CSV table of C-alpha atoms in Angstrom, one decimal:
chain,number,residue,atom,x,y,z
A,1,MET,CA,93.4,171.5,-116.2
A,2,GLY,CA,91.4,172.9,-119.0
A,3,LEU,CA,91.7,176.5,-120.2
A,4,PRO,CA,88.8,178.7,-118.8
A,5,LEU,CA,86.1,180.1,-121.2
A,6,LEU,CA,87.6,183.1,-122.8
A,7,ASP,CA,85.9,186.6,-122.7
A,8,THR,CA,84.7,187.9,-126.0
A,9,LYS,CA,84.7,191.5,-126.9
A,10,TYR,CA,81.4,192.0,-128.6
A,11,SER,CA,81.7,194.0,-131.8
A,12,SER,CA,79.5,194.5,-135.0
A,13,LYS,CA,80.5,193.9,-138.7
A,14,PRO,CA,81.9,197.1,-140.3
A,15,HIS,CA,78.8,198.0,-142.4
A,16,ARG,CA,75.3,199.3,-141.8
A,17,VAL,CA,72.6,196.8,-141.5
A,18,ALA,CA,68.8,196.9,-141.6
A,19,SER,CA,67.0,197.3,-138.3
A,20,ILE,CA,64.7,194.6,-136.7
A,21,PRO,CA,61.3,194.6,-138.2
A,22,ALA,CA,58.4,196.2,-136.6
A,23,VAL,CA,56.0,194.0,-134.6
A,24,ASN,CA,53.3,193.9,-137.4
A,25,ALA,CA,55.9,193.3,-140.2
A,26,GLU,CA,55.7,190.4,-142.4
A,27,ASP,CA,59.2,189.4,-141.6
A,28,LYS,CA,58.6,189.1,-138.0
A,29,PRO,CA,60.2,185.8,-136.7
A,30,TRP,CA,57.8,182.9,-136.0
A,31,VAL,CA,58.0,182.6,-132.2
A,32,LEU,CA,56.9,179.3,-130.8
A,33,ASP,CA,56.8,178.2,-127.0
A,34,ARG,CA,55.2,175.6,-124.8
A,35,TYR,CA,51.9,177.2,-125.1
A,36,ASP,CA,51.7,175.9,-128.7
A,37,LEU,CA,51.9,172.2,-127.4
A,38,ARG,CA,48.2,172.2,-126.3
A,39,ASP,CA,47.0,170.0,-129.2
A,40,GLU,CA,48.3,167.6,-131.6
A,41,GLN,CA,48.4,170.1,-134.5
A,42,GLY,CA,50.3,172.6,-132.4
A,43,LEU,CA,52.7,169.9,-131.3
A,44,GLN,CA,53.5,168.7,-134.9
A,45,SER,CA,53.9,172.3,-136.0
A,46,PHE,CA,56.4,172.8,-133.1
A,47,ILE,CA,58.4,169.7,-133.9
A,48,PHE,CA,58.7,170.8,-137.6
A,49,ALA,CA,59.9,174.2,-136.6
A,50,ALA,CA,62.4,172.6,-134.2
A,51,TYR,CA,63.8,170.4,-136.9
A,52,ARG,CA,63.9,173.2,-139.3
A,53,GLN,CA,65.8,175.4,-136.9
A,54,ILE,CA,68.4,172.9,-135.5
A,55,PHE,CA,68.7,170.5,-138.5
A,56,SER,CA,68.0,173.1,-141.2
A,57,GLU,CA,65.5,170.7,-142.8
A,58,HIS,CA,62.5,171.9,-144.7
A,59,LEU,CA,61.3,168.4,-145.0
A,60,ILE,CA,61.6,166.0,-142.0
A,61,LEU,CA,63.2,162.7,-143.1
A,62,GLU,CA,61.6,159.8,-141.2
A,63,SER,CA,65.2,158.5,-140.6
A,64,ASN,CA,66.3,161.7,-138.9
A,65,ARG,CA,63.4,162.0,-136.5
A,66,GLN,CA,64.2,161.7,-132.8
A,67,THR,CA,61.1,159.8,-131.7
A,68,GLU,CA,62.3,159.3,-128.1
A,69,LEU,CA,62.7,163.0,-127.6
A,70,GLU,CA,59.5,163.8,-129.3
A,71,SER,CA,57.6,161.4,-126.9
A,72,GLN,CA,59.2,162.9,-123.9
A,73,LEU,CA,58.3,166.4,-125.2
A,74,ARG,CA,54.7,165.3,-125.7
A,75,ASN,CA,54.4,163.8,-122.3
A,76,GLY,CA,55.7,167.0,-120.7
A,77,LYS,CA,58.9,165.2,-119.4
A,78,LEU,CA,61.2,167.6,-121.4
A,79,LEU,CA,61.5,171.3,-121.3
A,80,VAL,CA,61.7,173.0,-124.7
A,81,LYS,CA,65.4,173.8,-123.9
A,82,ASP,CA,66.1,170.2,-123.2
A,83,PHE,CA,64.4,169.1,-126.5
A,84,VAL,CA,66.7,171.6,-128.4
A,85,ARG,CA,69.6,170.2,-126.5
A,86,GLY,CA,68.8,166.8,-127.3
A,87,LEU,CA,68.5,167.5,-131.1
A,88,GLY,CA,72.0,169.0,-130.8
A,89,LYS,CA,73.5,166.1,-129.2
A,90,SER,CA,71.9,163.6,-131.6
A,91,GLU,CA,73.8,161.4,-133.9
A,92,VAL,CA,72.1,162.9,-136.9
A,93,PHE,CA,73.3,166.5,-135.9
A,94,ARG,CA,76.7,165.1,-135.5
A,95,ARG,CA,76.7,163.4,-139.0
A,96,LEU,CA,75.0,166.3,-140.8
A,97,VAL,CA,76.8,169.2,-139.2
A,98,LEU,CA,79.8,168.3,-137.0
A,99,GLU,CA,81.7,165.8,-139.3
A,100,PRO,CA,81.6,167.7,-142.6
A,101,ASN,CA,82.9,171.0,-141.1
A,102,THR,CA,85.8,172.4,-139.1
A,103,ASN,CA,85.4,173.5,-135.7
A,104,TYR,CA,85.1,177.3,-136.6
A,105,ARG,CA,82.4,176.6,-139.1
A,106,PHE,CA,80.6,174.2,-136.7
A,107,VAL,CA,80.7,177.1,-134.1
A,108,GLU,CA,79.3,179.5,-136.6
A,109,ILE,CA,76.4,177.1,-137.5
A,110,CYS,CA,75.5,176.4,-134.0
A,111,LEU,CA,75.6,180.0,-133.0
A,112,LYS,CA,73.1,180.7,-135.9
A,113,ARG,CA,70.8,177.8,-135.0
A,114,PHE,CA,70.9,177.9,-131.3
A,115,LEU,CA,71.3,181.5,-130.5
A,116,GLY,CA,69.8,183.0,-133.7
A,117,ARG,CA,72.7,185.2,-134.6
A,118,GLU,CA,75.9,185.1,-136.4
A,119,PRO,CA,79.3,185.1,-134.4
A,120,TYR,CA,80.4,188.5,-133.4
A,121,ASN,CA,84.2,188.1,-134.5
A,122,LYS,CA,87.0,185.5,-134.9
A,123,GLN,CA,87.6,185.8,-131.1
A,124,GLU,CA,84.4,184.3,-130.3
A,125,LEU,CA,84.9,181.4,-132.7
A,126,ILE,CA,88.2,180.7,-131.0
A,127,LYS,CA,86.5,180.9,-127.6
A,128,TRP,CA,84.0,178.2,-128.4
A,129,SER,CA,86.4,176.1,-130.5
A,130,ILE,CA,88.5,175.6,-127.4
A,131,ILE,CA,85.6,174.1,-125.6
A,132,ILE,CA,85.1,171.5,-128.5
A,133,ALA,CA,88.8,170.6,-128.5
A,134,GLU,CA,89.1,170.1,-124.7
A,135,LYS,CA,85.7,168.7,-123.8
A,136,GLY,CA,84.0,167.5,-126.9
A,137,TYR,CA,81.0,169.0,-128.9
A,138,HIS,CA,78.5,167.8,-126.3
A,139,ALA,CA,80.0,170.1,-123.7
A,140,PHE,CA,79.8,172.9,-126.3
A,141,ILE,CA,76.1,172.3,-126.8
A,142,ASP,CA,75.6,172.3,-123.1
A,143,ALA,CA,77.6,175.6,-122.7
A,144,VAL,CA,75.6,177.4,-125.4
A,145,VAL,CA,72.2,176.1,-124.2
A,146,ASP,CA,72.9,176.7,-120.5
A,147,GLY,CA,74.5,180.1,-121.2
A,148,ALA,CA,73.2,183.5,-120.0
A,149,GLU,CA,72.4,184.5,-123.6
A,150,TYR,CA,70.3,181.7,-124.3
A,151,ALA,CA,68.4,182.0,-121.2
A,152,GLU,CA,67.8,185.7,-121.7
A,153,ALA,CA,66.8,185.4,-125.4
A,154,PHE,CA,64.6,182.2,-125.2
A,155,GLY,CA,64.3,180.9,-121.6
A,156,GLU,CA,63.3,177.4,-121.0
A,157,ASP,CA,60.0,177.3,-122.9
A,158,THR,CA,60.7,179.1,-126.2
A,159,LEU,CA,62.1,177.5,-129.4
A,160,PRO,CA,65.2,179.3,-130.7
A,161,TYR,CA,64.5,181.5,-133.8
A,162,GLN,CA,66.4,183.7,-136.0
A,163,ARG,CA,66.7,187.0,-134.0
A,164,ARG,CA,68.0,188.9,-137.1
A,165,PRO,CA,65.9,187.9,-139.8
A,166,LEU,CA,67.1,190.4,-142.3
A,167,SER,CA,70.1,189.8,-144.2
A,168,GLN,CA,72.0,192.6,-146.1
A,169,PRO,CA,73.3,191.9,-149.6
A,170,PHE,CA,77.1,192.1,-149.8
A,171,ASN,CA,76.9,194.6,-152.8
A,172,LEU,CA,74.6,196.9,-150.9
A,173,THR,CA,76.3,197.4,-147.7
A,174,THR,CA,77.9,200.8,-146.9
A,175,PRO,CA,81.3,200.2,-145.2
A,176,ARG,CA,82.1,202.1,-142.1
A,177,LEU,CA,85.6,203.0,-143.3
A,178,ALA,CA,86.4,204.7,-140.0
A,179,ASP,CA,86.5,201.3,-138.1
A,180,ILE,CA,88.8,199.8,-140.8
A,181,PHE,CA,91.2,202.6,-141.4
A,182,GLN,CA,91.0,204.3,-138.1
A,183,ASP,CA,94.8,204.4,-137.7
A,184,ASP,CA,95.4,206.0,-141.1
A,185,GLN,CA,93.2,209.1,-141.8
A,186,ARG,CA,95.1,210.1,-145.0
A,187,SER,CA,93.4,210.0,-148.3
A,188,PRO,CA,94.6,207.3,-151.0
A,189,TRP,CA,96.6,210.2,-152.9
A,190,GLU,CA,98.3,211.2,-149.7
A,191,ARG,CA,99.2,207.6,-148.9
A,192,TYR,CA,100.8,207.1,-152.4
A,193,ALA,CA,102.2,210.5,-153.1
A,194,GLY,CA,105.5,209.3,-154.0
A,195,PRO,CA,108.6,207.0,-153.3
A,196,LYS,CA,110.8,209.6,-151.6
A,197,PHE,CA,108.4,211.7,-149.6
A,198,PHE,CA,104.8,211.3,-148.7
A,199,VAL,CA,102.4,213.9,-147.4
A,200,GLY,CA,100.4,213.3,-144.2
A,201,TRP,CA,97.4,215.2,-142.9
A,202,LYS,CA,98.3,216.2,-139.4
A,203,ASP,CA,95.8,218.9,-138.4
A,204,THR,CA,93.1,221.1,-140.0
A,205,VAL,CA,94.8,224.2,-138.6
A,206,GLU,CA,98.6,223.2,-139.3
A,207,GLY,CA,97.7,221.9,-142.8
A,208,TYR,CA,100.0,219.3,-144.4
A,209,THR,CA,103.2,218.1,-143.0
A,210,VAL,CA,106.0,216.5,-145.2
A,211,PHE,CA,107.8,213.8,-143.6
A,212,GLY,CA,111.4,212.6,-144.4
A,213,PRO,CA,112.5,209.9,-146.7
A,214,PRO,CA,111.8,206.2,-145.9
A,215,LYS,CA,114.2,204.3,-143.6
A,216,PRO,CA,116.7,201.7,-145.0
A,217,GLY,CA,114.8,198.4,-145.6
A,218,ASP,CA,111.5,200.0,-146.4
A,219,SER,CA,109.8,199.1,-149.7
A,220,LYS,CA,109.6,202.8,-150.7
A,221,ALA,CA,113.4,202.9,-150.9
A,222,PHE,CA,113.3,199.9,-153.3
A,223,LEU,CA,110.7,201.6,-155.4
A,224,ASP,CA,112.8,204.7,-155.6
A,225,ILE,CA,115.8,202.7,-156.8
A,226,ALA,CA,113.7,200.9,-159.5
A,227,LEU,CA,112.1,204.2,-160.7
A,228,SER,CA,115.7,205.9,-160.8
A,229,ILE,CA,116.9,203.2,-163.3
A,230,ALA,CA,116.8,204.6,-166.8
A,231,SER,CA,118.1,202.8,-170.0
A,232,GLN,CA,120.6,204.5,-172.1
A,233,ASN,CA,119.6,205.5,-175.6
A,234,VAL,CA,121.9,203.9,-178.0
A,235,SER,CA,121.8,205.2,-181.6
A,236,PRO,CA,122.0,202.3,-184.2
A,237,THR,CA,124.9,202.2,-186.6
A,238,ARG,CA,123.7,202.0,-190.3
A,239,VAL,CA,125.6,199.2,-192.2
A,240,SER,CA,125.5,198.8,-196.0
A,241,VAL,CA,124.7,195.5,-197.5
A,242,TRP,CA,127.8,195.5,-199.6
A,243,ASP,CA,129.9,195.8,-196.4
A,244,ILE,CA,128.7,192.5,-195.2
A,245,LYS,CA,130.9,189.6,-195.9
A,246,ILE,CA,129.1,186.4,-196.6
A,247,PRO,CA,131.2,183.3,-196.5
A,248,ASP,CA,131.0,180.9,-199.4
A,249,MET,CA,128.9,177.9,-198.5
A,250,THR,CA,129.1,176.0,-201.7
A,251,LYS,CA,130.3,172.4,-201.5
A,252,ARG,CA,133.5,171.5,-203.4
């Protein structure tokens, strides 16, 4: 009996990010749906956008094209959702994406391309990796495409797109330190006040509270011992050259 799909606690990255662009912004995502398949030009644009989204190709290689899926889409036998599913299950997708990566990395790539977002946290990566390990990656593609999030975001007739088109440079992010250090509200100086005692902020009314020495086995105790070791100052003894007896090394 396989493990059930784990629940994921949704969370965001610990830094501020830019908001979604306005409706008339230049960075508005390029949304394509079944209504764009009315003529041949719209069909070709749609197919190109699908390969670019799922295969991450900006130039469609003839050897990577899925002509059977394209024909079924052209004749109206496939929903856009099933066309996307077919691209994800293709041998080309397996060779380009699945085989060169680990399961965690594969899940991350698929969430970006099929759901248009990054994974929320490590727990979500583990959740989907279990599906791949137990049922195979085809079952994972089905679980993502048939999921509630895909249906709410894209439905059956809309091609997946990047729902968060703006990326924040790593050197410009403003960390939310409260999420990272929420269990330790002391300042860096208070955390490293000394090896014997440390000062912790308890309350704005009570002020500072001095805690006792560290318990045996604590690294602070070892640091205290190391700092207490002092080398003894030894005064050098002056020796005259005439007092040094040099042995006779001449050969006889």
